[in-house]
Amino acid sequence: MKTEDKINAEAAEIVKEIEEAGLDMPKIKCSICGRATPAHAVYALPEVWRHARQMALYMLGKAPKPEPVDEQALVRKYGYTIHDVFCTDCWLGLILDGGQKKGQ
């Protein structure tokens, strides 16, 4: 076996191990339960999502610049800020229950 083929085979084996272990997928901790969740499966508060969509439209030239999110209002309503993210279960509980203070 050529050296180049051997290196390619070893690299393919390493990539396969990384994919199987899930190490190639960035994970973020849920702000409520602390469970590490794949980055594509975490959620922000509804007001934060709405602001992000409005900002995207603004950047495309299709809408006026949105007002910043009132972080204090989020803390009063949910007990969390624009920086917090949640796994699906915690997000649904938080939104459907109408708010949960940190540490509860």
mmCIF file with all atom_site columns, C-alpha atoms in Angstrom:
data_model
loop_
_atom_site.group_PDB
_atom_site.id
_atom_site.type_symbol
_atom_site.label_atom_id
_atom_site.label_alt_id
_atom_site.label_comp_id
_atom_site.label_asym_id
_atom_site.label_entity_id
_atom_site.label_seq_id
_atom_site.pdbx_PDB_ins_code
_atom_site.Cartn_x
_atom_site.Cartn_y
_atom_site.Cartn_z
_atom_site.occupancy
_atom_site.B_iso_or_equiv
_atom_site.pdbx_formal_charge
_atom_site.auth_seq_id
_atom_site.auth_comp_id
_atom_site.auth_asym_id
_atom_site.auth_atom_id
_atom_site.pdbx_PDB_model_num
ATOM 1   C CA . MET A 1 1   ? 0.000   0.000  0.000  1.00 0.00 ? 1   MET A CA 1
ATOM 2   C CA . LYS A 1 2   ? 1.309   3.411  -0.921 1.00 0.00 ? 2   LYS A CA 1
ATOM 3   C CA . THR A 1 3   ? 2.047   5.854  1.873  1.00 0.00 ? 3   THR A CA 1
ATOM 4   C CA . GLU A 1 4   ? -0.541  8.265  0.497  1.00 0.00 ? 4   GLU A CA 1
ATOM 5   C CA . ASP A 1 5   ? -3.223  5.547  0.426  1.00 0.00 ? 5   ASP A CA 1
ATOM 6   C CA . LYS A 1 6   ? -2.334  4.533  3.978  1.00 0.00 ? 6   LYS A CA 1
ATOM 7   C CA . ILE A 1 7   ? -2.631  8.138  5.178  1.00 0.00 ? 7   ILE A CA 1
ATOM 8   C CA . ASN A 1 8   ? -6.005  8.535  3.408  1.00 0.00 ? 8   ASN A CA 1
ATOM 9   C CA . ALA A 1 9   ? -7.280  5.292  4.952  1.00 0.00 ? 9   ALA A CA 1
ATOM 10  C CA . GLU A 1 10  ? -6.191  6.408  8.441  1.00 0.00 ? 10  GLU A CA 1
ATOM 11  C CA . ALA A 1 11  ? -7.764  9.834  7.926  1.00 0.00 ? 11  ALA A CA 1
ATOM 12  C CA . ALA A 1 12  ? -11.034 8.254  6.792  1.00 0.00 ? 12  ALA A CA 1
ATOM 13  C CA . GLU A 1 13  ? -11.023 6.024  9.879  1.00 0.00 ? 13  GLU A CA 1
ATOM 14  C CA . ILE A 1 14  ? -10.450 9.013  12.166 1.00 0.00 ? 14  ILE A CA 1
ATOM 15  C CA . VAL A 1 15  ? -13.246 11.010 10.488 1.00 0.00 ? 15  VAL A CA 1
ATOM 16  C CA . LYS A 1 16  ? -15.600 8.034  10.860 1.00 0.00 ? 16  LYS A CA 1
ATOM 17  C CA . GLU A 1 17  ? -14.784 7.754  14.587 1.00 0.00 ? 17  GLU A CA 1
ATOM 18  C CA . ILE A 1 18  ? -15.396 11.485 15.067 1.00 0.00 ? 18  ILE A CA 1
ATOM 19  C CA . GLU A 1 19  ? -18.759 11.318 13.280 1.00 0.00 ? 19  GLU A CA 1
ATOM 20  C CA . GLU A 1 20  ? -19.877 8.228  15.214 1.00 0.00 ? 20  GLU A CA 1
ATOM 21  C CA . ALA A 1 21  ? -18.909 9.833  18.525 1.00 0.00 ? 21  ALA A CA 1
ATOM 22  C CA . GLY A 1 22  ? -20.751 13.044 17.630 1.00 0.00 ? 22  GLY A CA 1
ATOM 23  C CA . LEU A 1 23  ? -17.608 15.094 18.239 1.00 0.00 ? 23  LEU A CA 1
ATOM 24  C CA . ASP A 1 24  ? -18.035 16.987 14.981 1.00 0.00 ? 24  ASP A CA 1
ATOM 25  C CA . MET A 1 25  ? -21.329 18.481 16.172 1.00 0.00 ? 25  MET A CA 1
ATOM 26  C CA . PRO A 1 26  ? -21.078 21.591 18.362 1.00 0.00 ? 26  PRO A CA 1
ATOM 27  C CA . LYS A 1 27  ? -23.145 21.338 21.519 1.00 0.00 ? 27  LYS A CA 1
ATOM 28  C CA . ILE A 1 28  ? -24.570 24.002 23.789 1.00 0.00 ? 28  ILE A CA 1
ATOM 29  C CA . LYS A 1 29  ? -25.815 23.616 27.358 1.00 0.00 ? 29  LYS A CA 1
ATOM 30  C CA . CYS A 1 30  ? -29.474 24.304 28.034 1.00 0.00 ? 30  CYS A CA 1
ATOM 31  C CA . SER A 1 31  ? -29.888 27.266 30.401 1.00 0.00 ? 31  SER A CA 1
ATOM 32  C CA . ILE A 1 32  ? -32.459 25.365 32.466 1.00 0.00 ? 32  ILE A CA 1
ATOM 33  C CA . CYS A 1 33  ? -31.426 21.702 32.704 1.00 0.00 ? 33  CYS A CA 1
ATOM 34  C CA . GLY A 1 34  ? -27.771 22.077 31.715 1.00 0.00 ? 34  GLY A CA 1
ATOM 35  C CA . ARG A 1 35  ? -27.946 19.156 29.281 1.00 0.00 ? 35  ARG A CA 1
ATOM 36  C CA . ALA A 1 36  ? -25.590 19.492 26.305 1.00 0.00 ? 36  ALA A CA 1
ATOM 37  C CA . THR A 1 37  ? -27.701 19.693 23.151 1.00 0.00 ? 37  THR A CA 1
ATOM 38  C CA . PRO A 1 38  ? -26.598 19.919 19.500 1.00 0.00 ? 38  PRO A CA 1
ATOM 39  C CA . ALA A 1 39  ? -26.408 23.581 18.492 1.00 0.00 ? 39  ALA A CA 1
ATOM 40  C CA . HIS A 1 40  ? -29.028 23.123 15.774 1.00 0.00 ? 40  HIS A CA 1
ATOM 41  C CA . ALA A 1 41  ? -31.537 21.852 18.351 1.00 0.00 ? 41  ALA A CA 1
ATOM 42  C CA . VAL A 1 42  ? -31.568 24.689 20.902 1.00 0.00 ? 42  VAL A CA 1
ATOM 43  C CA . TYR A 1 43  ? -34.075 27.510 21.039 1.00 0.00 ? 43  TYR A CA 1
ATOM 44  C CA . ALA A 1 44  ? -34.038 31.116 22.174 1.00 0.00 ? 44  ALA A CA 1
ATOM 45  C CA . LEU A 1 45  ? -36.955 33.038 23.644 1.00 0.00 ? 45  LEU A CA 1
ATOM 46  C CA . PRO A 1 46  ? -39.712 33.942 21.134 1.00 0.00 ? 46  PRO A CA 1
ATOM 47  C CA . GLU A 1 47  ? -38.914 37.649 21.303 1.00 0.00 ? 47  GLU A CA 1
ATOM 48  C CA . VAL A 1 48  ? -35.276 36.911 20.471 1.00 0.00 ? 48  VAL A CA 1
ATOM 49  C CA . TRP A 1 49  ? -36.277 34.737 17.473 1.00 0.00 ? 49  TRP A CA 1
ATOM 50  C CA . ARG A 1 50  ? -38.605 37.494 16.255 1.00 0.00 ? 50  ARG A CA 1
ATOM 51  C CA . HIS A 1 51  ? -35.871 40.116 16.543 1.00 0.00 ? 51  HIS A CA 1
ATOM 52  C CA . ALA A 1 52  ? -33.411 37.892 14.641 1.00 0.00 ? 52  ALA A CA 1
ATOM 53  C CA . ARG A 1 53  ? -35.919 37.430 11.785 1.00 0.00 ? 53  ARG A CA 1
ATOM 54  C CA . GLN A 1 54  ? -36.609 41.169 11.655 1.00 0.00 ? 54  GLN A CA 1
ATOM 55  C CA . MET A 1 55  ? -32.870 41.911 11.659 1.00 0.00 ? 55  MET A CA 1
ATOM 56  C CA . ALA A 1 56  ? -32.359 39.473 8.764  1.00 0.00 ? 56  ALA A CA 1
ATOM 57  C CA . LEU A 1 57  ? -35.069 41.243 6.764  1.00 0.00 ? 57  LEU A CA 1
ATOM 58  C CA . TYR A 1 58  ? -33.451 44.594 7.585  1.00 0.00 ? 58  TYR A CA 1
ATOM 59  C CA . MET A 1 59  ? -30.066 43.323 6.377  1.00 0.00 ? 59  MET A CA 1
ATOM 60  C CA . LEU A 1 60  ? -31.698 42.196 3.120  1.00 0.00 ? 60  LEU A CA 1
ATOM 61  C CA . GLY A 1 61  ? -33.192 45.676 2.698  1.00 0.00 ? 61  GLY A CA 1
ATOM 62  C CA . LYS A 1 62  ? -36.754 44.410 3.063  1.00 0.00 ? 62  LYS A CA 1
ATOM 63  C CA . ALA A 1 63  ? -37.724 45.969 6.410  1.00 0.00 ? 63  ALA A CA 1
ATOM 64  C CA . PRO A 1 64  ? -36.806 48.835 8.713  1.00 0.00 ? 64  PRO A CA 1
ATOM 65  C CA . LYS A 1 65  ? -34.214 48.275 11.416 1.00 0.00 ? 65  LYS A CA 1
ATOM 66  C CA . PRO A 1 66  ? -35.908 46.662 14.438 1.00 0.00 ? 66  PRO A CA 1
ATOM 67  C CA . GLU A 1 67  ? -35.739 48.095 17.916 1.00 0.00 ? 67  GLU A CA 1
ATOM 68  C CA . PRO A 1 68  ? -33.424 46.216 20.291 1.00 0.00 ? 68  PRO A CA 1
ATOM 69  C CA . VAL A 1 69  ? -34.963 43.526 22.483 1.00 0.00 ? 69  VAL A CA 1
ATOM 70  C CA . ASP A 1 70  ? -35.867 44.811 25.942 1.00 0.00 ? 70  ASP A CA 1
ATOM 71  C CA . GLU A 1 71  ? -33.749 42.475 28.034 1.00 0.00 ? 71  GLU A CA 1
ATOM 72  C CA . GLN A 1 72  ? -35.263 43.617 31.320 1.00 0.00 ? 72  GLN A CA 1
ATOM 73  C CA . ALA A 1 73  ? -38.733 42.733 30.026 1.00 0.00 ? 73  ALA A CA 1
ATOM 74  C CA . LEU A 1 74  ? -37.463 39.250 29.168 1.00 0.00 ? 74  LEU A CA 1
ATOM 75  C CA . VAL A 1 75  ? -36.038 38.830 32.645 1.00 0.00 ? 75  VAL A CA 1
ATOM 76  C CA . ARG A 1 76  ? -39.341 39.935 34.189 1.00 0.00 ? 76  ARG A CA 1
ATOM 77  C CA . LYS A 1 77  ? -41.405 37.663 31.943 1.00 0.00 ? 77  LYS A CA 1
ATOM 78  C CA . TYR A 1 78  ? -39.212 34.540 31.749 1.00 0.00 ? 78  TYR A CA 1
ATOM 79  C CA . GLY A 1 79  ? -36.303 35.018 34.125 1.00 0.00 ? 79  GLY A CA 1
ATOM 80  C CA . TYR A 1 80  ? -33.824 34.663 31.238 1.00 0.00 ? 80  TYR A CA 1
ATOM 81  C CA . THR A 1 81  ? -31.989 36.980 28.833 1.00 0.00 ? 81  THR A CA 1
ATOM 82  C CA . ILE A 1 82  ? -31.245 37.176 25.114 1.00 0.00 ? 82  ILE A CA 1
ATOM 83  C CA . HIS A 1 83  ? -28.147 35.037 25.684 1.00 0.00 ? 83  HIS A CA 1
ATOM 84  C CA . ASP A 1 84  ? -29.972 32.015 27.118 1.00 0.00 ? 84  ASP A CA 1
ATOM 85  C CA . VAL A 1 85  ? -30.838 29.000 24.974 1.00 0.00 ? 85  VAL A CA 1
ATOM 86  C CA . PHE A 1 86  ? -32.964 25.970 25.770 1.00 0.00 ? 86  PHE A CA 1
ATOM 87  C CA . CYS A 1 87  ? -33.398 22.344 24.752 1.00 0.00 ? 87  CYS A CA 1
ATOM 88  C CA . THR A 1 88  ? -36.784 21.478 23.233 1.00 0.00 ? 88  THR A CA 1
ATOM 89  C CA . ASP A 1 89  ? -38.316 20.106 26.443 1.00 0.00 ? 89  ASP A CA 1
ATOM 90  C CA . CYS A 1 90  ? -37.266 23.043 28.603 1.00 0.00 ? 90  CYS A CA 1
ATOM 91  C CA . TRP A 1 91  ? -38.228 25.593 25.927 1.00 0.00 ? 91  TRP A CA 1
ATOM 92  C CA . LEU A 1 92  ? -41.716 24.135 25.609 1.00 0.00 ? 92  LEU A CA 1
ATOM 93  C CA . GLY A 1 93  ? -42.114 24.050 29.385 1.00 0.00 ? 93  GLY A CA 1
ATOM 94  C CA . LEU A 1 94  ? -40.911 27.620 29.702 1.00 0.00 ? 94  LEU A CA 1
ATOM 95  C CA . ILE A 1 95  ? -43.121 28.999 26.937 1.00 0.00 ? 95  ILE A CA 1
ATOM 96  C CA . LEU A 1 96  ? -46.223 26.935 27.679 1.00 0.00 ? 96  LEU A CA 1
ATOM 97  C CA . ASP A 1 97  ? -45.980 27.527 31.443 1.00 0.00 ? 97  ASP A CA 1
ATOM 98  C CA . GLY A 1 98  ? -45.616 31.262 30.866 1.00 0.00 ? 98  GLY A CA 1
ATOM 99  C CA . GLY A 1 99  ? -42.219 31.664 32.453 1.00 0.00 ? 99  GLY A CA 1
ATOM 100 C CA . GLN A 1 100 ? -39.885 30.045 34.914 1.00 0.00 ? 100 GLN A CA 1
ATOM 101 C CA . LYS A 1 101 ? -37.354 31.829 37.048 1.00 0.00 ? 101 LYS A CA 1
ATOM 102 C CA . LYS A 1 102 ? -33.745 30.654 37.050 1.00 0.00 ? 102 LYS A CA 1
ATOM 103 C CA . GLY A 1 103 ? -33.057 28.035 39.669 1.00 0.00 ? 103 GLY A CA 1
ATOM 104 C CA . GLN A 1 104 ? -36.643 26.775 39.932 1.00 0.00 ? 104 GLN A CA 1
#
